[in-house]
Amino acid sequence: MPGQVIALLGAESTGKTTLARELARVLVARSLDAVMVPEALRLFCDQQGRTPLQHEQAMIAAEQTRQIELARQAHRIVLADTTALMTAVYSEHIFHDPSLYAQALVDHAQVQSTLLMSLDLAWTADGLQRDGAHVREPVDGLIRSALQGAGQGYAVVAGHGTARVDHALSVIEHLLDEPARQQRSTGAPRWRWFCDNCDDGECEQHWLAPKR
């Protein structure tokens, strides 16, 4: 079966890449089949030596989705360093172009868990990909608005160093434990309601007037 995708979203300089790498390392150390999918935008900037133009945004978003899907078919756990949704957000923020949201949200719906990075880390420069600390709050707001508008849940990850990793791991562990929780729930005895008429709570006799 295809693997489970954990997406890491967040404004620039919020530790997405560092956290994704560390989560993959920890999960592999636990003998789990985990892999990290790098950010397509970062690869584009490294290869081209520039940031993408407006007409190149859709291609980057599609490539991000393609790489995630390839990893999902080959591994049990996929740590995605962003999804197409981040490209859509920056396309709106930089180019005032919201056209990428529709497909990006369809793609993001394949994600099992979304980790949204808190803004509690200090901003640091990182070559072509960083615009400045002033863009973080607007971008964070656009991410939250897109997810909430689509009815897609997310968990905000905060903290520094190992605390941030532990916080993210707690969310992932809850996701991975879901099948076991369902099995425990299925095997647990069901509560039943007993009354003077019978032990079936749905029985229509409960709604009949008592005989005189």
XYZ file of C-alpha atoms in Angstrom, residues 12-187:
176
model
C 10.770 30.920 5.206
C 13.379 30.275 7.878
C 11.042 28.278 10.112
C 13.127 25.102 10.076
C 11.187 22.940 7.608
C 14.198 21.360 5.918
C 16.181 20.834 9.115
C 13.200 19.266 10.850
C 12.308 17.030 7.899
C 15.855 15.670 7.777
C 15.943 15.045 11.517
C 12.544 13.350 11.553
C 13.614 11.054 8.726
C 16.832 10.230 10.581
C 15.019 9.435 13.832
C 12.370 7.273 12.146
C 14.968 5.330 10.140
C 16.904 4.773 13.372
C 13.721 3.181 14.727
C 13.819 0.749 11.779
C 10.911 2.464 10.018
C 10.888 2.884 6.245
C 11.019 6.681 6.114
C 12.340 9.078 3.491
C 12.528 12.841 3.060
C 11.386 14.550 -0.156
C 13.351 17.778 -0.715
C 11.828 21.095 -1.743
C 11.471 21.432 -5.518
C 11.891 25.204 -5.278
C 15.272 24.841 -3.578
C 16.451 22.440 -6.269
C 15.274 24.857 -8.988
C 17.129 27.799 -7.430
C 20.311 25.744 -7.009
C 20.209 24.542 -10.607
C 19.149 27.805 -12.272
C 20.953 30.247 -10.007
C 17.795 32.361 -9.684
C 14.286 32.342 -8.295
C 11.447 31.206 -10.596
C 9.356 33.511 -12.731
C 5.581 33.590 -12.466
C 4.980 31.242 -15.398
C 7.380 28.682 -13.854
C 5.490 28.376 -10.583
C 3.001 25.779 -11.816
C 5.826 23.549 -13.054
C 7.559 23.685 -9.672
C 4.324 22.847 -7.859
C 3.694 19.887 -10.171
C 7.250 18.620 -9.683
C 6.861 18.789 -5.910
C 3.692 16.694 -6.111
C 5.342 14.223 -8.498
C 8.318 13.664 -6.204
C 6.050 13.139 -3.193
C 3.959 10.590 -5.087
C 7.049 8.662 -6.214
C 8.243 8.484 -2.623
C 4.773 7.507 -1.397
C 4.749 4.512 -3.730
C 8.157 3.330 -2.486
C 8.212 4.068 1.253
C 5.978 3.661 4.288
C 6.572 7.183 5.666
C 7.258 10.248 3.534
C 8.484 13.516 5.086
C 7.689 16.169 2.480
C 9.701 19.380 2.788
C 6.716 21.435 1.573
C 3.965 20.551 -0.884
C 2.512 22.300 -3.915
C 0.487 24.396 -1.487
C 3.578 26.372 -0.491
C 4.206 27.212 -4.148
C 0.601 28.401 -4.457
C 0.987 30.553 -1.357
C 4.163 32.230 -2.597
C 2.641 32.634 -6.051
C -0.131 34.659 -4.456
C 2.173 36.556 -2.116
C 4.821 37.486 -4.701
C 2.914 37.576 -7.995
C -0.630 38.213 -6.687
C -1.645 35.060 -8.574
C -4.049 32.742 -6.694
C -4.590 30.421 -9.670
C -2.441 27.586 -8.302
C -4.548 26.991 -5.181
C -7.171 24.736 -6.762
C -4.733 22.038 -7.909
C -2.439 22.513 -4.921
C -5.272 21.793 -2.483
C -6.294 18.714 -4.467
C -2.698 17.500 -4.252
C -2.432 18.372 -0.570
C -5.556 16.349 0.207
C -3.406 13.218 -0.309
C -1.378 14.170 2.780
C -2.137 12.268 5.978
C -0.738 14.851 8.401
C 0.331 18.490 8.039
C 2.907 20.068 10.327
C 2.857 23.873 10.253
C 6.054 25.466 11.491
C 5.710 28.091 14.206
C 7.384 31.477 13.727
C 9.331 31.114 16.976
C 12.711 30.558 15.259
C 14.900 33.539 14.405
C 15.069 34.486 10.727
C 18.337 33.638 8.969
C 19.535 34.303 5.419
C 19.648 31.377 2.987
C 20.730 32.519 -0.446
C 18.124 33.093 -3.152
C 15.184 31.656 -1.230
C 14.873 34.228 1.526
C 12.985 37.516 1.133
C 13.242 38.729 4.715
C 11.673 38.334 8.134
C 8.874 40.746 7.210
C 7.248 38.206 4.852
C 6.877 35.437 7.420
C 3.671 36.548 9.101
C 1.795 37.263 5.835
C 2.875 33.900 4.407
C 1.929 32.099 7.605
C -1.500 33.713 7.412
C -1.973 32.605 3.794
C -1.065 29.008 4.667
C -3.525 28.882 7.553
C -6.261 30.503 5.493
C -5.809 28.020 2.629
C -5.843 24.965 4.904
C -8.783 26.177 6.964
C -10.748 27.174 3.885
C -10.272 23.688 2.456
C -11.202 22.031 5.757
C -7.754 20.451 6.063
C -6.375 20.148 9.567
C -2.839 20.874 10.705
C -0.691 20.768 13.820
C 1.514 23.739 14.714
C 5.035 22.639 15.651
C 7.013 24.881 17.996
C 10.097 24.760 20.149
C 13.845 24.843 19.660
C 16.251 22.011 18.970
C 15.182 18.619 20.281
C 11.968 20.101 21.690
C 10.817 20.933 18.160
C 11.706 17.439 16.957
C 9.921 15.803 19.899
C 6.831 17.928 19.289
C 6.694 16.850 15.642
C 7.368 13.220 16.546
C 4.418 13.181 18.931
C 2.114 14.121 16.038
C 3.638 11.479 13.764
C 3.467 8.787 16.436
C -0.227 9.526 16.920
C -0.756 9.110 13.173
C 1.180 5.841 13.013
C -0.715 4.465 16.009
C -4.126 5.023 14.399
C -4.539 1.452 13.023
C -3.759 0.001 16.449
C -6.228 2.389 18.105
C -8.935 1.322 15.671
C -8.208 -2.328 16.364
C -8.376 -1.783 20.119
C -11.660 0.065 19.704
C -13.102 -2.735 17.561
C -12.180 -5.379 20.098
